[in-house]
C-alpha angles and dihedrals in degrees: 000000000000141000121224110193112138114228124216092228111057125192110250099179140000116208117197117206127194147076096293118115092238094054116125089216108031117202125195104205115116088221092062116092122235091249098022104160146338132225117204120202115203126205093246092057097262117138126208129197123205121186118210099165142114098223096041141235123258125214111197089336096312122107112239123225111262116247095014124115107239121190113233135177132219110273095032115135105249118177124187103206097304099341121092121221116254103218090200086075093058110084126217106242126194132175108261111243090238092063117095100179141000123212118192123203127197148092095282113099090230089073121100090226109037116198134167133213141122091262097044119107123216090249101020108164144349129222120200126200109204125212090242090062098257123127131212136185128206126194115220098163141109098234100037141239128255130205113199088345096307119115111234124220116265119255093007125112112236123191117247137178136206090266095060124107113227123199121180117195091337094312119113113233124205108245106244095200111109119230108259120245117250112262126200094231096059094083089048091053089046091054090048091051091049089051090052091051090049090051090049090054091044093055093040094242105184131198107041085177086092088079093056123090116253125219137199120245089255092052092050090049088051090052098046109014093097091051089070119095132194111233124207118184142167137198146165139201133252127195137204127187105189111264093342112128099221095187090065092060125085123240104251091207095049112039114214094027126099122243114258133224096203119061150148133215118244122177091340095310134101120248129183113259111238101175094260104061102065121158107253136202141175129220144154132258136168137216113255123184127000104284107069100274118153122205120208139130135308088235088056093053088044104025093177087073092064129089121242121194090196085074104020139060093194138041098269119126126256092248089054089055090048090055092048092050093048093048087052089057092051091048088055089054090051090050091051093054106277092120093160088071093067093079091058100050092085089051095060112133118186121192130183119230123200116226092193143295123237127203125214112184117224111271095029126113116257092247129128089239088067098047124122118198119223138183134208113263100179139345131194116269089211114076088208089065101065098196138124136168125216131191123219106233099212104106090206093057117100126174087225088074087066136026113283139173108262113223090232090062093061107112113235103196129062120274118243124248113260094026118136119253137184128199136183127205149121110272117185091020115231092346091082093058118084094210113353092184091061102026123060113246112252130194122241118232121224125189130185144120136277108263103178134021105171102108124093094225108023144034130206129233137176130244134097114291135189140180111282094044093088109121096030115148117243119209136188123228090271092062095253122139108245102167153346118244109242109163152344143146112293119246094005132117118233110019116091129131129209130187111239116259090233087069090053090049089053092049091050090050091049089053089047092241103150108154 
């Protein structure tokens, strides 16, 4: 729930002071707390001081009460533990003459729209209504703000309309922008715009991307970084050989033990599957749409279809190797006198069986308490289209509580060779984290350029790749999804492959995932 009573004194700026890396004014003294104090600048020139520390804050020699807003004036002696405030670091803020109204959002009761939630900051975001009728939103929080599922850059005003969906720190916020009244000239403008488009087509004007906003790699990562998820999965193999009763045969490699029909591969050898020794893997996925769907690769949903150089010296799949190793066992039985087995060797059928896939959202600790189970919804029927879609099983989980890739921002046409790209994922799996149980997992960002665009299903781009990055989203400079990373040569520069985003759009449509 939220309150929406507009205050006369709006917050213009929140200044965080302390030893923390994200402090606006960073102090070095060991006596200063990480988040020692805050200074709030109001639109009428008033200044408020809030102490959050252990060792206290002094105002003109008197310790202020922690957690209480205290009015201060420029020139006052303010001391944070043993460090005095440098007033030169506190800007003079005034309401720009082009601003008609300011609406503050956050958990503090001074905000115009007061919301609560674990991810909501005290002064989370600001909406400005301009005198020309336009509206803008600015994120000033710790956990971010999304507009239509896209994370917006911090401390930067982004245009919004009455149709946009706003979520602050995982909490939906009622859009305060009123629906505009219908005006007679709008159809006229629409006709004029249509005429311009027609003229553009007539004169073969190419590259309408020039009208789209462009973003830096960091801004795109800010928008979509928290849509990435770390995937951990496990699986084993099962075998059938026609009517052959495998359990009645001995294991040729372990005399006295029966042959098994469920197994795993370990260091190039078969081992009996006992329920606890699954083959595991890590990969990347990303939230797409509003309802907890995760896009990744076919070889992530069915990892036995992937290649693994830890086991292989060629490009055959893991399930192919499993078949070769099992046939080798049966051939050993034939050599040892079980000649009746020879007729069944050609009937061997190996299938991979998933033992589960777990989801860890970016920024969470790699702890079982944070896991989200997911299941495969749909995978591509074409092995050339390395795509799959999962669904997070938790009924309470919604992508709108985090940033996600809106389906409408999936690019439909092919990207051009030489164009810049940026991707986020988890190469090297858990090996890249110093201590994933104590440090939140964090995506790695890769940037490069499209190097080849001659395949019907994929395109190539440069940049160093590594196992674990499979399933990473790939964006263009306009923040549109253009592909899903599906392969490459590890630890090299210049050979990565991504499935085209148009194929993902088709798979979503086939699964009737539309929002």
